Short mmCIF file of C-alpha atoms and ligand atoms in Angstrom, two decimals:
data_model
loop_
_atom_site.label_atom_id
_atom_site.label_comp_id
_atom_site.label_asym_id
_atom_site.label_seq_id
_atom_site.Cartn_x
_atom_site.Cartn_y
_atom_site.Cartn_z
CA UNK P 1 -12.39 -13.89 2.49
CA UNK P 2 -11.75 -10.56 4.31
CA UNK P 3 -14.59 -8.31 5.76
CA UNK P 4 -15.11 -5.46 3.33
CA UNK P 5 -15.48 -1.69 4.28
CA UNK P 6 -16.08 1.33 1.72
CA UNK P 7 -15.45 5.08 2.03
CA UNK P 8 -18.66 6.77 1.49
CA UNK P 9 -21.57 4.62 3.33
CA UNK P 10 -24.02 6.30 1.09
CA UNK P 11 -22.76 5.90 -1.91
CA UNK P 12 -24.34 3.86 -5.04
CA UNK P 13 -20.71 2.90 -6.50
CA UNK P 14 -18.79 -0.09 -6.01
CA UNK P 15 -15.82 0.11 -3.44
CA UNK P 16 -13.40 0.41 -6.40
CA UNK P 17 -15.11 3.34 -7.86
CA UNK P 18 -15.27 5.16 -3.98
CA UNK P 19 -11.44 4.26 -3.26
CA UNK P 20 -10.96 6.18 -6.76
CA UNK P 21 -13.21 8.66 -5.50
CA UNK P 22 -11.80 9.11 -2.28
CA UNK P 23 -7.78 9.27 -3.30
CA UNK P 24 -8.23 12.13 -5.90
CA UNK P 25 -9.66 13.95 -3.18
CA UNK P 26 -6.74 13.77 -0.75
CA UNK P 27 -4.34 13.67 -3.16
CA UNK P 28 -3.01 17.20 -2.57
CA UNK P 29 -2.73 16.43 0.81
CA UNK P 30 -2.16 13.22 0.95
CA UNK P 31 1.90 12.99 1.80
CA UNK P 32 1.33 15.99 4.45
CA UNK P 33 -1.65 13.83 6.09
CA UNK P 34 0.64 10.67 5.77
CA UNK P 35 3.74 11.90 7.92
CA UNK P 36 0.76 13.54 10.49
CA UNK P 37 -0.69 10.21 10.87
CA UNK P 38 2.12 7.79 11.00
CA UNK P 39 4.54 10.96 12.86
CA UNK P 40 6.63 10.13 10.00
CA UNK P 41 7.50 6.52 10.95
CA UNK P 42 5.85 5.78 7.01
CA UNK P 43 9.14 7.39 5.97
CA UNK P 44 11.53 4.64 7.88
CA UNK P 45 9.31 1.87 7.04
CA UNK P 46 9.41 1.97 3.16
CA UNK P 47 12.85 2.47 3.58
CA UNK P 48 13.28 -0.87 4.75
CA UNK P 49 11.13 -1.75 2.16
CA UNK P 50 13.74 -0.76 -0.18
CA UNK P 51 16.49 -2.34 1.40
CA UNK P 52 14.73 -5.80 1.02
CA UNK P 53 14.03 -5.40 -2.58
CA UNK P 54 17.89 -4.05 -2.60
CA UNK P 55 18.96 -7.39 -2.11
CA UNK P 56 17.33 -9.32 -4.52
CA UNK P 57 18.99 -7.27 -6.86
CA UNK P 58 15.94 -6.54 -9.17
CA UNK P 59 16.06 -4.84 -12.67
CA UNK P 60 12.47 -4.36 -13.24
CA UNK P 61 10.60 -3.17 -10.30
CA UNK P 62 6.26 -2.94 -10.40
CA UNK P 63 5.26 -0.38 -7.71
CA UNK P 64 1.65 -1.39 -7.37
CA UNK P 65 -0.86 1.39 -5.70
CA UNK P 66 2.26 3.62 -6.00
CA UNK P 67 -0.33 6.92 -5.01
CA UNK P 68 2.28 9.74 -5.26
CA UNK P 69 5.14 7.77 -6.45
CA UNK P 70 6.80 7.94 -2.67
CA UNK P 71 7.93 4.17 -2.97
CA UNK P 72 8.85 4.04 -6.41
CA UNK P 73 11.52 7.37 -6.01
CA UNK P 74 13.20 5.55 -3.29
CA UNK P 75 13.50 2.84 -5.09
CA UNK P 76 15.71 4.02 -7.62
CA UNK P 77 18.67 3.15 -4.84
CA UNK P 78 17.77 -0.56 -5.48
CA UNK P 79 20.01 0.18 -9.04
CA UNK P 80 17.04 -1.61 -11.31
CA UNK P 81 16.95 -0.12 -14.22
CA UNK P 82 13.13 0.32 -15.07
CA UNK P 83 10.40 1.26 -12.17
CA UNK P 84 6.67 1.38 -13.41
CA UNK P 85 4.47 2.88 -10.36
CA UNK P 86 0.61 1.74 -11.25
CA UNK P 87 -2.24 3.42 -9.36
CA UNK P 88 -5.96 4.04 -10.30
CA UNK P 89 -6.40 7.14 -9.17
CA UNK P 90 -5.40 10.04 -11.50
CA UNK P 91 -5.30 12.64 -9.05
CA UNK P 92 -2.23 10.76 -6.79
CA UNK P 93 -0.47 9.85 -10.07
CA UNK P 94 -0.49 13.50 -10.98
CA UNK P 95 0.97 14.66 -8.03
CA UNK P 96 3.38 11.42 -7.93
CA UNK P 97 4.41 12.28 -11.75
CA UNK P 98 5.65 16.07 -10.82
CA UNK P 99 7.60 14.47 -8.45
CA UNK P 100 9.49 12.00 -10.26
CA UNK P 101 10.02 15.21 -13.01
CA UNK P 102 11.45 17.38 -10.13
CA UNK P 103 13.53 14.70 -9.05
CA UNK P 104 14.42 13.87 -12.89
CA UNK P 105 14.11 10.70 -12.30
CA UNK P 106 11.55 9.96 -15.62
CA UNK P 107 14.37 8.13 -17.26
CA UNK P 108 14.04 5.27 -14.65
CA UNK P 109 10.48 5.45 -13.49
CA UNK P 110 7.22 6.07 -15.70
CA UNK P 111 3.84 6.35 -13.70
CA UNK P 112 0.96 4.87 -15.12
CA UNK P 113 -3.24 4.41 -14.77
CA UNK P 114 -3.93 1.01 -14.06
CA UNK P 115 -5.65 -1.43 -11.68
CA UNK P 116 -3.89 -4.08 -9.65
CA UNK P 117 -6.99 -6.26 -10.61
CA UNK P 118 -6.18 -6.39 -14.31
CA UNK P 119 -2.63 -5.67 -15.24
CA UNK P 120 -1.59 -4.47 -18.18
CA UNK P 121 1.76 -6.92 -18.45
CA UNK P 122 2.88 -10.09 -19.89
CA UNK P 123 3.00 -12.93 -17.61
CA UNK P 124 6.61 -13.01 -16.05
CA UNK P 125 7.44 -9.67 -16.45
CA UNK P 126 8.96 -7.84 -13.38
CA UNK P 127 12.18 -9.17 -11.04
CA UNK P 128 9.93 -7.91 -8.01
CA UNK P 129 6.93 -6.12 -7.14
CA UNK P 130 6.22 -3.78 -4.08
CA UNK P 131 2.96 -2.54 -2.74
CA UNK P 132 2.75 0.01 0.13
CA UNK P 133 -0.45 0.77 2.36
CA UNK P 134 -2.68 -0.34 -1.32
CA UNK P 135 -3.18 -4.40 -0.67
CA UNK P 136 -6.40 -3.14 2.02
CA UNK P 137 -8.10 -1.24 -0.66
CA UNK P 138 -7.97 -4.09 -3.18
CA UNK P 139 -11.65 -4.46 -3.84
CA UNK P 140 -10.73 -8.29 -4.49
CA UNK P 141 -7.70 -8.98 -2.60
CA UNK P 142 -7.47 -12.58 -4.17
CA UNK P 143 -7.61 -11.08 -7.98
CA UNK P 144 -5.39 -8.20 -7.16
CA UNK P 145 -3.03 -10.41 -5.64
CA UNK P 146 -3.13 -13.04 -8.17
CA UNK P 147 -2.32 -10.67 -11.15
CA UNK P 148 0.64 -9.40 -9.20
CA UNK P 149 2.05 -13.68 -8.77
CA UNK P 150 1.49 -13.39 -12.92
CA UNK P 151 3.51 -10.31 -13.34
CA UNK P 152 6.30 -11.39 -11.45
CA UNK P 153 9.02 -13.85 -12.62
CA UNK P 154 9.82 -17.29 -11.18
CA UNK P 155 12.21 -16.36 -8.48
CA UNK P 156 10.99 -12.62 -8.30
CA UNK P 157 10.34 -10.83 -4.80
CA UNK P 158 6.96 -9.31 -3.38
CA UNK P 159 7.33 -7.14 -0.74
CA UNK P 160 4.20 -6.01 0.83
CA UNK P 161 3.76 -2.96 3.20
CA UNK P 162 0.43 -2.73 5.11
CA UNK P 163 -0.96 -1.84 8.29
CA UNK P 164 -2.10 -4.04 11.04
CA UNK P 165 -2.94 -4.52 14.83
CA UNK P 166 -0.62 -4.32 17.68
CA UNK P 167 -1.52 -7.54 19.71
CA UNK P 168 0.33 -6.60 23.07
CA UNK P 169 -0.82 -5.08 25.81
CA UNK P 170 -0.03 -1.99 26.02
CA UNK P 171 0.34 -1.26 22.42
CA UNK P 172 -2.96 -2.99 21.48
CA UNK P 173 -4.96 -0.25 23.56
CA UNK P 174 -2.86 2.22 22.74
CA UNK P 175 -3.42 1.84 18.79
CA UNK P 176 -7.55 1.43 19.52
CA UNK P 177 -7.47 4.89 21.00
CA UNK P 178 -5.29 6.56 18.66
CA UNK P 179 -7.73 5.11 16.38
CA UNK P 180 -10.86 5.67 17.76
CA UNK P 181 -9.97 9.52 19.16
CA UNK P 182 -6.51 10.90 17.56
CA UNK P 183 -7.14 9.84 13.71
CA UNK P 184 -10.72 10.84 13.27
CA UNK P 185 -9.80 14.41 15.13
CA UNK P 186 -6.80 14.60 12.55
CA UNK P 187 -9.06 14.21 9.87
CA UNK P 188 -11.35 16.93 10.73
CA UNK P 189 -8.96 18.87 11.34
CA UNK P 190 -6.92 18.35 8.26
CA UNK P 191 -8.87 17.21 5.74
CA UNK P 192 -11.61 18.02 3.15
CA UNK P 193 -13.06 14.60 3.27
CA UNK P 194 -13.92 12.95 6.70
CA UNK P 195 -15.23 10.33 5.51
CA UNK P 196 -11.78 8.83 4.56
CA UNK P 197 -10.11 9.03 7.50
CA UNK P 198 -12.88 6.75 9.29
CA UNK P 199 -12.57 4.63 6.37
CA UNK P 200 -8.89 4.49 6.62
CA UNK P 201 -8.94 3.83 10.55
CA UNK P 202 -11.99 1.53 9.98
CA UNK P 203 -10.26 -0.68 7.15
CA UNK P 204 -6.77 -1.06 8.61
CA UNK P 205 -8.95 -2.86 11.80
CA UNK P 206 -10.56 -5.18 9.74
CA UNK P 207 -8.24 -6.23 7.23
CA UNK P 208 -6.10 -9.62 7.63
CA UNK P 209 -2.17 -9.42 9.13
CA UNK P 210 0.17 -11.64 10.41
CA UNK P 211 -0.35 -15.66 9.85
CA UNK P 212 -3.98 -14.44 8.44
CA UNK P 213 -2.25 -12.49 5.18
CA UNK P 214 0.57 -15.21 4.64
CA UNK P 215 -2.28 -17.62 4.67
CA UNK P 216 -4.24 -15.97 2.08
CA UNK P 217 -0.35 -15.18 -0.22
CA UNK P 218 0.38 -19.09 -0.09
CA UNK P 219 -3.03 -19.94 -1.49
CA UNK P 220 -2.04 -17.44 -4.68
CA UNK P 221 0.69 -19.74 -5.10
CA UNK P 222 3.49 -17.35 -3.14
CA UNK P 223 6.58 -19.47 -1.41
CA UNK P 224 9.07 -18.71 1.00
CA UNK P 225 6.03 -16.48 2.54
CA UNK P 226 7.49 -14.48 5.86
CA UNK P 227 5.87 -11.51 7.86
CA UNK P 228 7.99 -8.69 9.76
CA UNK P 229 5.66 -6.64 12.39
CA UNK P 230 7.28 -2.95 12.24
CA UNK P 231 6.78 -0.73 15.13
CA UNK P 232 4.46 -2.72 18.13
CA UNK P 233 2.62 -4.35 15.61
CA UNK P 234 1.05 -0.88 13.97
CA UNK P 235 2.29 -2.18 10.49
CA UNK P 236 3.99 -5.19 8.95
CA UNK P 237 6.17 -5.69 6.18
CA UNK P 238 5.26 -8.86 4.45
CA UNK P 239 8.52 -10.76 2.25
CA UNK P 240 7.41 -13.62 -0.53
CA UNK P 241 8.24 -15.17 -3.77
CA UNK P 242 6.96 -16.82 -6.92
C1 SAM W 301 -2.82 4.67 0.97
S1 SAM W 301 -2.37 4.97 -0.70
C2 SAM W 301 -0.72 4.38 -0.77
C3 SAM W 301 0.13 5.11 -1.75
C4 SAM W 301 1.63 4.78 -1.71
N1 SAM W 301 1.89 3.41 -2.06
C5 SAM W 301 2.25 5.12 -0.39
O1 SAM W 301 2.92 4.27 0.20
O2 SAM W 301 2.08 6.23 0.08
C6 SAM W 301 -3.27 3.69 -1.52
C7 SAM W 301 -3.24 3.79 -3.03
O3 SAM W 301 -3.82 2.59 -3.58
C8 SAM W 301 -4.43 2.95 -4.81
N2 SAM W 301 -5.32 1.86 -5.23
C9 SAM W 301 -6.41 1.41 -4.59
N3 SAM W 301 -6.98 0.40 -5.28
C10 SAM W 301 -6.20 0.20 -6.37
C11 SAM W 301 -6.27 -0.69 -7.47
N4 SAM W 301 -7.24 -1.59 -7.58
N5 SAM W 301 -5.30 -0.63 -8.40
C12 SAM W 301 -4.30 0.29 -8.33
N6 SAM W 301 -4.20 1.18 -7.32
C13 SAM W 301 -5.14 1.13 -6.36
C14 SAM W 301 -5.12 4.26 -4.45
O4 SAM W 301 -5.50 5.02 -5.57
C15 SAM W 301 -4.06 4.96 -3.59
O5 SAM W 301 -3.22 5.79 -4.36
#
């Protein structure tokens, strides 16, 4: 079981309920904020994402956590022919939906309210399913991923983007003081809600990567479970099938 962590320490609400919370806050800043943060590296690393999915030639694609929709526009160059992005907040769909209009790409991808712990599919329904930076704000990672091995169809792809920890020295003490000193100062600087930036800091160093995380996908019943560290370590890209 991983370690759990919650946006607002004060608050009364359940984790899901404060990740809610804290997403339609940021939402209008959240893709500024993101390339700040990651100095745009996010951008290259869900582009590999895409190639990955690419080549298992999907037609139906589930975007889980899709926020605003970043993931799901690029990837329309898979060729699938339906893309559903699913996220629970309504203030990142909103912005995520304006962008898939501007882009006109609402033929090919709807965006809709939902939680990754209680999907609203059939069993067997998508050729693969993608979730970027949303796995570590499951409030049940077990359920959330579980409902995601029942969407997908027997021989479908999972691709998983998430942060983690670099484990080599220098990179290792490099990421705790970007962590501990450059994030937090970004935050204040940036944003209208502090508190999520020392939750995002504070749950990417507690949540489980590497062997850990293709531990926990085999016990959901995932096979051919593999794990590709992206840049020192700072994220990984996690490949798996049903
Ligand atoms: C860090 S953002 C990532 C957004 C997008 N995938 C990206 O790569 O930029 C995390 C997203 O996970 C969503 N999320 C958290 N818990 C969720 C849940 N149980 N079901 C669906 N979405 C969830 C949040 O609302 C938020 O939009």
């Amino acid at each position: 079981m991983s370690k759990k962590t919650t946006p607002y320490k004060n608050s009364t609400l359940g984790k899901k309920e404060q990740v809610t919370q804290m997403f339609d806050t940021i939402s209008e800043n959240y893709d500024g904020l993101n390339r700040v943060i990651s100095f745009g590296i996010d951008v290259k690393w869900r582009k590999k994402v895409v190639r990955i999915v690419e080549n298992a030639k999907p037609d139906s694609i589930l975007d889980i956590a899709t926020g605003t929709g970043d993931l799901a526009i690029n990837l329309v160059k898979t060729g699938a022919k339906k893309i559903v992005g699913l996220d629970i907040s309504p203030g990142m769909l909103e912005v995520g939906k304006q962008k898939v209009i501007d882009a006109k790409l609402n033929n090919v991808i709807s965006m809709i309210i939902g939680d990754s712990e209680q999907l609203p599919f059939e069993e067997n329904t998508f050729d693969a399913v993608t979730v970027a930076f949303g796995v570590r704000n499951f409030e049940n990672l077990e359920k959330g991923l579980s409902e995601i091995y029942k969407v997908l169809k027997p021989g479908g792809t999972f691709v998983v983007l998430e942060t983690s920890v670099p484990t080599k020295t220098p990179y290792k003490q490099g990421y705790k003081t970007y962590c501990k000193f450059i994030l937090p100062t970004i935050g204040k600087i940036f944003s209208k809600d502090r508190s999520a930036y020392k939750y995002l800091s504070e749950s990417a160093s507690i949540f489980p990567y590497g062997e850990k995380f293709n531990n926990i996908l085999r016990k959901i019943g995932f096979i051919n479970v593999e794990d590709r560290p992206q840049t020192f370590g700072v994220s990984t890209i996690y490949i798996a099938s049903k």
